[in-house]
Coordinates of C-alpha atoms in Angstrom, one line a residue:
X1 CA -15.5 -29.3 -18.6
X2 CA -16.0 -32.8 -17.2
X3 CA -13.5 -34.0 -14.6
X4 CA -12.8 -37.7 -14.9
X5 CA -10.0 -38.2 -12.4
X6 CA -8.2 -36.5 -9.5
X7 CA -5.4 -35.5 -12.0
X8 CA -8.0 -33.3 -13.7
X9 CA -8.6 -31.5 -10.3
X10 CA -5.0 -31.1 -9.2
X11 CA -3.2 -30.7 -12.5
X12 CA -5.6 -29.5 -15.2
X13 CA -3.9 -29.6 -18.7
X14 CA -0.6 -30.8 -17.2
X15 CA 1.1 -33.9 -18.6
X16 CA 1.6 -35.9 -15.3
X17 CA 0.2 -39.2 -13.9
X18 CA -0.7 -39.5 -10.3
X19 CA 1.1 -42.4 -8.5
X20 CA 0.5 -41.8 -4.9
X21 CA -1.4 -39.4 -2.5
X22 CA -0.7 -39.2 1.2
X23 CA -1.9 -36.8 3.9
X24 CA -1.1 -36.0 7.5
X25 CA -2.3 -33.3 9.9
X26 CA -0.9 -30.3 8.0
X27 CA 0.7 -31.6 4.8
X28 CA -0.6 -33.2 1.6
X29 CA 2.1 -35.0 -0.4
X30 CA 1.3 -35.9 -4.1
X31 CA 3.7 -38.1 -6.1
X32 CA 3.4 -37.8 -9.9
X33 CA 5.4 -38.8 -12.9
X34 CA 5.9 -36.7 -16.1
X35 CA 4.2 -38.4 -19.0
X36 CA 4.3 -35.9 -21.8
X37 CA 6.0 -36.2 -25.2
X38 CA 9.9 -35.9 -25.4
X39 CA 11.2 -32.4 -25.0
X40 CA 14.0 -30.5 -26.8
X41 CA 17.4 -29.7 -25.6
X42 CA 17.5 -26.2 -24.1
X43 CA 20.9 -25.5 -25.7
X44 CA 20.6 -26.8 -29.3
X45 CA 16.8 -27.4 -29.5
X46 CA 17.3 -31.0 -30.8
X47 CA 14.6 -33.5 -29.8
X48 CA 15.4 -35.9 -27.0
X49 CA 14.5 -39.5 -27.9
X50 CA 16.7 -41.7 -25.7
X51 CA 16.1 -41.7 -21.9
X52 CA 19.2 -41.5 -19.8
X53 CA 17.5 -41.9 -16.4
X54 CA 14.8 -40.6 -14.1
X55 CA 14.9 -38.9 -10.7
X56 CA 12.6 -37.2 -8.2
X57 CA 12.4 -33.5 -7.5
X58 CA 10.2 -31.8 -4.8
X59 CA 8.1 -28.8 -5.6
X60 CA 6.1 -26.6 -3.2
X61 CA 2.6 -25.9 -4.4
X62 CA -0.3 -23.6 -3.4
X63 CA -2.1 -24.7 -0.2
X64 CA -5.1 -27.0 -0.6
X65 CA -8.1 -27.2 1.8
X66 CA -6.1 -25.4 4.5
X67 CA -3.0 -27.7 4.3
X68 CA 0.4 -27.3 2.7
X69 CA 0.7 -29.1 -0.6
X70 CA 4.0 -30.6 -1.8
X71 CA 4.6 -32.4 -5.1
X72 CA 7.2 -35.1 -5.7
X73 CA 7.7 -35.1 -9.4
X74 CA 9.5 -37.8 -11.3
X75 CA 11.1 -36.4 -14.4
X76 CA 13.1 -38.0 -17.2
X77 CA 16.7 -37.1 -18.2
X78 CA 17.3 -37.4 -22.0
X79 CA 20.4 -37.9 -24.1
X80 CA 21.2 -35.1 -26.5
X81 CA 22.2 -36.8 -29.7
X82 CA 23.5 -33.6 -31.4
X83 CA 27.3 -34.1 -31.9
X84 CA 28.3 -30.4 -31.6
X85 CA 26.1 -29.7 -28.6
X86 CA 28.1 -29.3 -25.3
X87 CA 25.3 -30.8 -23.3
X88 CA 25.3 -34.6 -23.1
X89 CA 22.0 -34.9 -21.1
X90 CA 19.2 -32.6 -20.2
X91 CA 16.1 -32.8 -17.9
X92 CA 12.6 -32.3 -19.1
X93 CA 10.4 -29.5 -17.7
X94 CA 6.7 -30.1 -17.3
X95 CA 4.8 -27.2 -18.8
X96 CA 2.5 -25.4 -16.3
X97 CA 4.2 -27.1 -13.3
X98 CA 8.0 -26.9 -13.2
X99 CA 10.9 -24.6 -14.2
X100 CA 14.7 -25.0 -14.1
X101 CA 16.3 -24.6 -10.7
X102 CA 12.9 -23.8 -9.1
X103 CA 11.7 -25.5 -5.9
X104 CA 8.2 -24.1 -6.3
X105 CA 5.6 -24.7 -9.0
X106 CA 4.8 -22.1 -11.6
X107 CA 1.4 -21.5 -10.0
X108 CA 3.0 -20.8 -6.5
X109 CA 5.7 -18.6 -8.1
X110 CA 3.0 -16.5 -9.7
X111 CA 1.2 -16.2 -6.3
X112 CA 4.4 -15.1 -4.6
X113 CA 5.2 -12.6 -7.3
X114 CA 1.7 -11.1 -6.9
X115 CA 2.1 -10.9 -3.1
X116 CA 5.5 -9.2 -3.4
X117 CA 4.1 -6.7 -6.0
X118 CA 1.1 -5.7 -3.9
X119 CA 2.6 -5.8 -0.4
X120 CA 6.4 -5.9 -0.6
X121 CA 8.8 -7.8 1.7
X122 CA 7.8 -8.0 5.4
X123 CA 4.0 -7.5 4.9
X124 CA 4.1 -10.2 2.2
X125 CA 6.0 -12.5 4.5
X126 CA 3.3 -12.1 7.2
X127 CA 0.5 -12.9 4.7
X128 CA 2.3 -16.0 3.4
X129 CA 2.6 -17.2 6.9
X130 CA -1.1 -16.9 7.4
X131 CA -1.7 -18.8 4.1
X132 CA 0.6 -21.6 5.1
X133 CA 3.2 -20.8 2.5
X134 CA 6.9 -20.9 3.4
X135 CA 8.3 -17.7 1.9
X136 CA 10.6 -15.1 3.5
X137 CA 10.9 -11.4 2.5
X138 CA 14.2 -12.0 0.7
X139 CA 12.7 -14.7 -1.5
X140 CA 9.6 -12.5 -2.3
X141 CA 11.7 -9.5 -3.3
X142 CA 14.0 -11.6 -5.6
X143 CA 10.9 -12.6 -7.6
X144 CA 10.1 -9.0 -8.5
X145 CA 11.1 -8.2 -12.0
X146 CA 10.4 -4.8 -13.7
X147 CA 8.5 -5.2 -17.0
X148 CA 10.3 -4.0 -20.1
X149 CA 9.8 -0.4 -21.0
X150 CA 8.3 -0.1 -24.5
X151 CA 10.7 1.1 -27.2
X152 CA 8.5 3.9 -28.2
X153 CA 7.0 6.5 -25.9
X154 CA 3.2 6.7 -25.7
X155 CA 1.4 9.2 -27.9
X156 CA 0.3 11.3 -24.9
X157 CA 3.0 11.3 -22.2
X158 CA 2.6 12.8 -18.7
X159 CA 5.6 13.7 -16.6
X160 CA 5.9 14.9 -13.0
X161 CA 8.3 14.7 -10.1
X162 CA 7.9 12.9 -6.8
X163 CA 10.0 13.0 -3.6
X164 CA 12.3 10.2 -2.4
X165 CA 13.0 12.4 0.5
X166 CA 11.1 15.6 0.6
X167 CA 13.2 18.7 0.1
X168 CA 16.3 16.6 -0.6
X169 CA 16.1 14.0 -3.5
X170 CA 13.4 13.7 -6.2
X171 CA 12.6 11.3 -9.0
X172 CA 10.5 11.5 -12.2
X173 CA 7.4 9.4 -13.1
X174 CA 6.3 9.0 -16.7
X175 CA 2.7 8.0 -17.3
X176 CA 0.7 7.1 -20.4
X177 CA -2.2 9.5 -20.1
X178 CA -4.5 7.5 -22.4
X179 CA -4.2 4.3 -20.4
X180 CA -3.3 5.7 -16.9
X181 CA -0.4 3.3 -16.7
X182 CA 3.1 4.2 -15.5
X183 CA 5.6 3.9 -18.4
X184 CA 8.9 4.4 -16.5
X185 CA 10.4 5.9 -13.3
X186 CA 13.6 7.9 -13.5
X187 CA 16.1 8.3 -10.7
X188 CA 16.2 12.1 -10.7
X189 CA 14.4 15.2 -12.1
X190 CA 17.1 16.7 -14.2
X191 CA 16.6 17.8 -17.7
X192 CA 19.5 15.7 -19.0
X193 CA 17.9 12.4 -17.7
X194 CA 14.5 13.2 -19.1
X195 CA 16.0 14.3 -22.5
X196 CA 18.0 11.1 -22.7
X197 CA 14.8 9.0 -22.1
X198 CA 12.9 10.9 -24.8
X199 CA 15.7 10.3 -27.3
X200 CA 15.7 6.5 -26.5
X201 CA 11.9 6.3 -26.7
X202 CA 10.7 8.5 -29.5
X203 CA 7.0 8.9 -30.4
X204 CA 5.6 11.4 -27.9
X205 CA 3.2 13.8 -29.6
X206 CA 1.7 15.5 -26.6
X207 CA 3.5 15.9 -23.3
X208 CA 1.6 17.0 -20.2
X209 CA 3.7 18.6 -17.5
X210 CA 3.7 21.1 -14.7
X211 CA 5.6 24.3 -15.0
X212 CA 9.0 22.8 -14.0
X213 CA 11.7 24.4 -16.1
X214 CA 13.8 21.2 -16.2
X215 CA 11.1 19.3 -18.1
X216 CA 10.6 22.2 -20.4
X217 CA 14.3 22.3 -21.4
X218 CA 14.3 18.5 -22.0
X219 CA 11.2 18.6 -24.2
X220 CA 12.6 21.5 -26.3
X221 CA 15.9 19.7 -26.7
X222 CA 14.9 16.1 -27.3
X223 CA 11.3 16.3 -28.7
X224 CA 10.8 19.8 -30.1
X225 CA 7.9 18.6 -32.3
X226 CA 5.8 17.5 -29.4
X227 CA 3.0 19.7 -28.1
X228 CA 3.6 20.8 -24.5
X229 CA 0.5 21.0 -22.2
X230 CA 0.7 22.9 -18.9
X231 CA -1.3 21.4 -16.2
X232 CA -4.5 23.4 -15.4
X233 CA -4.5 22.6 -11.6
X234 CA -1.0 24.0 -11.2
X235 CA -2.0 27.2 -13.1
X236 CA -4.9 27.7 -10.7
X237 CA -2.6 27.1 -7.7
X238 CA -0.1 29.6 -8.9
X239 CA -2.9 32.2 -9.6
X240 CA -4.3 31.5 -6.1
X241 CA -0.9 32.2 -4.6
X242 CA -0.7 35.5 -6.5
X243 CA -4.2 36.6 -5.3
X244 CA -3.4 35.7 -1.7
X245 CA -0.2 37.7 -1.8
X246 CA -2.2 40.7 -3.1
X247 CA -4.6 40.4 -0.2
X248 CA -1.7 40.2 2.2
X249 CA -0.1 43.4 0.8
X250 CA -3.4 45.3 1.0
X251 CA -4.6 44.1 4.4
X252 CA -4.2 47.7 5.7
X253 CA -6.8 48.8 3.2
X254 CA -9.3 46.4 4.7
X255 CA -8.6 47.6 8.2
X256 CA -8.9 51.2 7.2
X257 CA -12.2 50.6 5.5
X258 CA -13.6 48.9 8.5
X259 CA -12.5 51.7 10.8
X260 CA -14.2 54.2 8.6
X261 CA -17.4 52.2 8.4
X262 CA -17.6 51.7 12.1
X263 CA -16.0 54.5 14.1
X264 CA -14.3 53.2 17.2
X265 CA -16.0 53.9 20.5
X266 CA -14.3 56.2 23.0
X267 CA -12.1 54.2 25.3
X268 CA -13.8 53.5 28.6
X269 CA -10.8 51.8 30.1
X270 CA -7.2 52.8 30.8
X271 CA -4.9 49.9 30.0
X272 CA -1.1 49.7 30.0
X273 CA 0.6 50.7 26.7
X274 CA 0.4 48.0 24.0
X275 CA 3.6 46.1 23.2
X276 CA 4.2 43.4 20.6
X277 CA 3.7 40.0 22.4
X278 CA 7.1 38.3 22.7
X279 CA 6.0 34.7 21.9
X280 CA 8.5 32.1 20.9
X281 CA 7.2 32.0 17.4
X282 CA 7.4 35.8 17.0
X283 CA 11.0 35.8 18.3
X284 CA 12.0 32.9 16.1
X285 CA 10.5 34.6 13.0
X286 CA 12.4 37.8 13.8
X287 CA 15.7 36.0 14.3
X288 CA 15.2 33.9 11.2
X289 CA 14.5 37.0 9.1
X290 CA 17.7 38.6 10.4
X291 CA 19.8 35.5 9.6
X292 CA 18.4 35.1 6.1
X293 CA 19.0 38.8 5.2
X294 CA 22.4 38.8 6.8
X295 CA 23.5 35.9 4.5
X296 CA 21.8 37.5 1.5
X297 CA 23.8 40.7 2.1
X298 CA 26.9 38.5 2.0
X299 CA 25.9 37.3 -1.5
X300 CA 24.9 33.8 -0.4
X301 CA 22.6 31.8 -2.7
X302 CA 19.1 30.6 -1.6
X303 CA 20.3 27.0 -1.7
X304 CA 23.4 27.7 0.4
X305 CA 21.3 29.6 3.0
X306 CA 18.8 26.7 3.1
X307 CA 21.6 24.2 3.8
X308 CA 23.3 26.4 6.3
X309 CA 20.1 27.2 8.3
X310 CA 18.5 23.8 7.8
X311 CA 15.4 25.3 6.0
X312 CA 13.5 24.5 2.9
X313 CA 14.4 26.7 -0.1
X314 CA 10.8 27.8 -0.3
X315 CA 11.0 29.1 3.3
X316 CA 14.2 31.0 2.6
X317 CA 12.6 32.5 -0.5
X318 CA 9.6 33.6 1.5
X319 CA 11.8 35.3 4.1
X320 CA 13.7 37.0 1.3
X321 CA 10.6 38.4 -0.5
X322 CA 8.1 39.0 2.3
X323 CA 8.4 42.1 4.5
X324 CA 9.1 41.6 8.2
X325 CA 5.8 43.1 9.3
X326 CA 3.8 40.7 7.2
X327 CA 5.8 37.7 8.6
X328 CA 5.3 38.9 12.2
X329 CA 1.6 39.3 11.5
X330 CA 1.4 35.7 10.3
X331 CA 3.3 34.5 13.4
X332 CA 0.8 36.4 15.6
X333 CA -2.1 35.0 13.8
X334 CA -0.8 31.4 14.2
X335 CA -3.5 29.4 16.1
X336 CA -6.0 32.2 15.8
X337 CA -8.8 29.8 15.1
X338 CA -8.8 28.7 18.8
X339 CA -7.9 32.1 20.3
X340 CA -10.6 33.7 18.2
X341 CA -13.3 32.3 20.5
X342 CA -12.5 35.0 23.1
X343 CA -12.3 38.0 20.7
X344 CA -16.1 38.9 21.1
X345 CA -15.6 39.0 24.8
X346 CA -12.4 41.1 25.0
X347 CA -14.2 44.4 25.5
X348 CA -16.1 43.1 28.4
X349 CA -13.0 41.5 30.0
X350 CA -11.0 44.7 29.5
X351 CA -13.8 46.7 31.1
X352 CA -14.1 44.3 34.1
X353 CA -10.3 44.2 34.6
X354 CA -10.1 48.0 34.9
X355 CA -12.9 48.1 37.4
X356 CA -11.0 45.9 39.7
X357 CA -12.0 42.3 38.8
X358 CA -8.6 40.6 38.1
X359 CA -9.6 37.0 38.8
X360 CA -9.4 35.0 35.7
X361 CA -11.6 32.3 37.1
X362 CA -14.3 34.8 38.0
X363 CA -14.1 36.4 34.6
X364 CA -14.3 33.0 32.9
X365 CA -17.5 32.2 34.8
X366 CA -19.1 35.5 33.8
X367 CA -18.4 35.2 30.1
X368 CA -19.3 31.6 30.0
X369 CA -22.8 32.7 31.2
X370 CA -22.8 35.0 28.1
X371 CA -22.0 32.2 25.6
X372 CA -18.2 31.8 25.7
X373 CA -17.3 28.3 24.5
X374 CA -13.5 28.3 25.0
X375 CA -11.3 27.1 27.8
X376 CA -10.3 28.9 31.0
X377 CA -6.7 28.8 29.9
X378 CA -7.3 31.3 27.1
X379 CA -9.0 33.6 29.7
X380 CA -6.0 33.3 32.0
X381 CA -3.5 34.1 29.2
X382 CA -5.5 37.2 28.3
X383 CA -5.7 38.4 31.9
X384 CA -2.0 37.8 32.2
X385 CA -1.4 39.9 29.1
X386 CA -3.5 42.7 30.6
X387 CA -1.3 42.7 33.7
X388 CA 1.9 42.7 31.7
X389 CA 0.7 45.3 29.2
X390 CA 1.1 43.0 26.2
X391 CA -2.6 42.6 25.3
X392 CA -3.4 43.3 21.8
X393 CA -6.2 45.9 21.1
X394 CA -9.6 44.6 20.1
X395 CA -9.5 44.2 16.4
X396 CA -12.2 44.7 13.9
X397 CA -13.5 41.5 12.2
X398 CA -11.3 41.5 9.1
X399 CA -11.3 38.4 6.9
X400 CA -7.9 36.8 6.5
X401 CA -6.1 36.9 3.1
X402 CA -6.5 33.2 2.7
X403 CA -10.3 33.4 3.3
X404 CA -10.7 36.2 0.8
X405 CA -8.7 34.2 -1.7
X406 CA -11.0 31.2 -1.3
X407 CA -14.0 33.4 -1.9
X408 CA -12.4 34.7 -5.1
X409 CA -11.2 31.3 -6.5
X410 CA -14.4 29.4 -5.7
X411 CA -17.3 29.4 -8.1
X412 CA -19.8 32.2 -7.3
X413 CA -22.7 29.7 -6.9
X414 CA -20.9 28.0 -4.0
X415 CA -20.6 31.1 -1.9
X416 CA -23.2 31.9 0.8
X417 CA -24.9 35.2 1.0
X418 CA -22.7 36.3 3.9
X419 CA -19.5 35.3 2.0
X420 CA -20.7 37.3 -1.1
X421 CA -21.4 40.3 1.0
X422 CA -18.1 40.2 2.8
X423 CA -16.2 39.7 -0.5
X424 CA -18.0 42.8 -1.9
X425 CA -16.9 44.8 1.1
X426 CA -13.3 43.7 0.4
X427 CA -13.6 44.7 -3.2
X428 CA -15.0 48.1 -2.2
X429 CA -12.2 48.6 0.4
X430 CA -9.3 48.0 -2.0
X431 CA -9.1 48.6 -5.7
X432 CA -6.2 46.2 -6.2
X433 CA -8.1 43.3 -4.5
X434 CA -11.1 44.1 -6.8
X435 CA -8.9 44.0 -9.9
X436 CA -7.2 40.8 -8.8
X437 CA -10.7 39.3 -8.2
X438 CA -11.9 40.3 -11.7
X439 CA -8.8 38.9 -13.4
X440 CA -8.8 35.7 -11.4
X441 CA -12.4 35.0 -12.2
X442 CA -11.8 35.8 -15.9
X443 CA -8.8 33.4 -16.0
X444 CA -10.9 30.7 -14.3
X445 CA -13.6 31.2 -17.0
X446 CA -11.0 30.8 -19.7
X447 CA -9.8 27.6 -18.1
X448 CA -13.2 26.0 -17.5
X449 CA -14.5 26.8 -21.0
X450 CA -11.2 26.0 -22.8
X451 CA -10.8 29.5 -24.3
X452 CA -7.1 29.4 -24.8
X453 CA -7.3 31.7 -27.8
X454 CA -8.1 34.6 -25.4
X455 CA -5.2 34.0 -23.1
X456 CA -2.9 36.6 -24.7
X457 CA -5.5 39.3 -24.3
X458 CA -5.8 38.4 -20.6
X459 CA -2.1 38.6 -20.2
X460 CA -2.1 42.1 -21.8
X461 CA -4.8 43.3 -19.5
X462 CA -3.0 41.9 -16.4
X463 CA 0.3 43.4 -17.4
X464 CA -1.4 46.8 -17.9
X465 CA -3.1 47.5 -14.5
X466 CA -3.0 44.3 -12.3
X467 CA -1.4 44.3 -8.8
X468 CA 2.2 43.3 -8.8
X469 CA 1.8 39.6 -7.8
X470 CA -0.8 39.0 -10.5
X471 CA 1.3 40.9 -13.0
X472 CA 4.2 38.7 -12.1
X473 CA 2.0 35.6 -12.7
X474 CA 1.0 37.0 -16.1
X475 CA 4.7 37.4 -17.0
X476 CA 5.4 33.7 -16.2
X477 CA 2.5 32.8 -18.4
X478 CA 3.9 34.8 -21.3
X479 CA 7.3 33.0 -20.9
X480 CA 5.4 29.6 -21.3
X481 CA 2.7 30.9 -23.6
X482 CA 2.4 27.9 -26.0
X483 CA 2.1 25.3 -23.2
X484 CA -0.4 27.3 -21.2
X485 CA -2.4 28.0 -24.3
X486 CA -2.5 24.3 -25.1
X487 CA -3.5 23.6 -21.5
X488 CA -6.4 26.0 -21.8
X489 CA -7.5 24.6 -25.1
X490 CA -6.9 20.8 -25.1
X491 CA -8.7 18.3 -22.8
X492 CA -5.4 16.6 -21.7
X493 CA -4.0 17.3 -18.3
X494 CA -1.7 15.9 -15.6
X495 CA -4.5 14.6 -13.4
X496 CA -3.7 11.0 -14.0
X497 CA 0.0 11.7 -13.4
X498 CA -0.9 13.2 -10.0
X499 CA -2.9 10.0 -9.2
X500 CA 0.2 7.8 -9.8
X501 CA 2.3 10.2 -7.7
X502 CA -0.1 9.6 -4.8
X503 CA 0.2 5.8 -5.4
X504 CA 4.0 6.1 -5.3
X505 CA 3.7 7.9 -1.9
X506 CA 1.5 5.0 -0.6
X507 CA 4.1 2.4 -1.7
X508 CA 6.9 4.4 0.0
X509 CA 4.9 4.5 3.2
X510 CA 4.3 0.7 3.0
X511 CA 8.0 0.2 2.7
X512 CA 8.7 2.6 5.5
X513 CA 10.8 4.8 3.2
X514 CA 13.7 2.3 3.2
X515 CA 13.3 0.9 -0.3
X516 CA 15.9 1.4 -2.9
X517 CA 15.2 3.1 -6.2
X518 CA 15.3 -0.3 -8.0
X519 CA 12.8 -1.9 -5.7
X520 CA 10.5 1.1 -5.8
X521 CA 10.7 1.2 -9.6
X522 CA 9.9 -2.5 -9.9
X523 CA 6.8 -2.2 -7.6
X524 CA 5.5 0.9 -9.4
X525 CA 5.9 -0.6 -12.9
X526 CA 4.7 -4.1 -11.9
X527 CA 1.3 -2.9 -10.6
X528 CA -1.4 -2.3 -13.2

């Protein structure tokens, strides 16, 4: 395109004539006059022929060469010659430059809307200040408009929840799986709201979801012909939780096996009797367990207990279903990764303590020469526990339930030789862990290779001889058999939905968690 005049540079394809251009230190002022053909009345659409008058209006424009740019635009006011039109005169609008009641050009308005969409209020205001654009946060936010939601639902719809305030209030995000675009955001996660949306926007043939029962009820009620697809990642997460619970329940089997393999040496020291360490975490766990079960005995619901004690419902449910010994063991193991540095040196420290060396500093220097990498504070705490009689006995090297679960759930080729050997020891030590490992790996194979047709046989085997947690997981799969079978057969999943949930979390953090639902919805829908 050949540029013949300055109008072609400043106002390409805009019907204006340049009358004057002035500049000072930080402002460029351009005076132009509208010269396009007559326009139509915005009320009755009749063509304006007679000119009533002209007047000047000032528009802010995008900065130019580091200076603010302002446009003084002379526009014409036309008579409306239609007899039944209530308007007697109307003002022309220059296409591509001006709009009614706007003091900014259409180009600057688009800039500001983009800034508000990407950054929000205060961050957008700071950026505009750097760009020499006068725009406050209120003005930026008023420019945001949510795009219209399509009348029909996408063919493949993904649904998932996200937290406005974790543990308190939640919303629902709907995503077009084929295009990865957010379709709509709902103010809550109830089945009634989602069912109403499905009725207003028919057309969903496949719905990808997690195992939330509210969404299941909504789909069966409002779109019974749609194919439900359970998300594979959530299935593996639930199976992993069942395997880890099995390992927790049979930790005594692992300890017994290790003691049989390596008989303990005869004690060479005489220490005070062992007592359970009374750490704040252990005492808090014991008190919380007593409070939860006291309220359960009084027929309180889990939600009521959570509100009364200020806990999450998942925490209350864990204290309800987990034995106290297992909770106390987890509390004692908290922070074990740092304390574990001293475990190989405990027999030496115990022996030196009983022979009369009770100085923590001296013992620290001795074990540091033998390869100890921890701090002196850990040694001091251990020596203090020896004096008070609260030192734990030296334990055998038993892998934690979470570590065993990771060995089971990871692909075999990613395990080192040592990890494979230790997993084999765990399988030999406990028949239930071995069975859980076999079933978990079989289910993982069904999921990876899309063998959903074999799921029912896997459920039958699990219900027949699997440990209780895995058997419970199989029961949940049977209740949602069609959706899980589709998840293990079709290629669709909720991965793209989870990506948009993460994007919503990022937007919430950028708005410091203070944004209203309307503003959050607009920003989520406005971004591509």
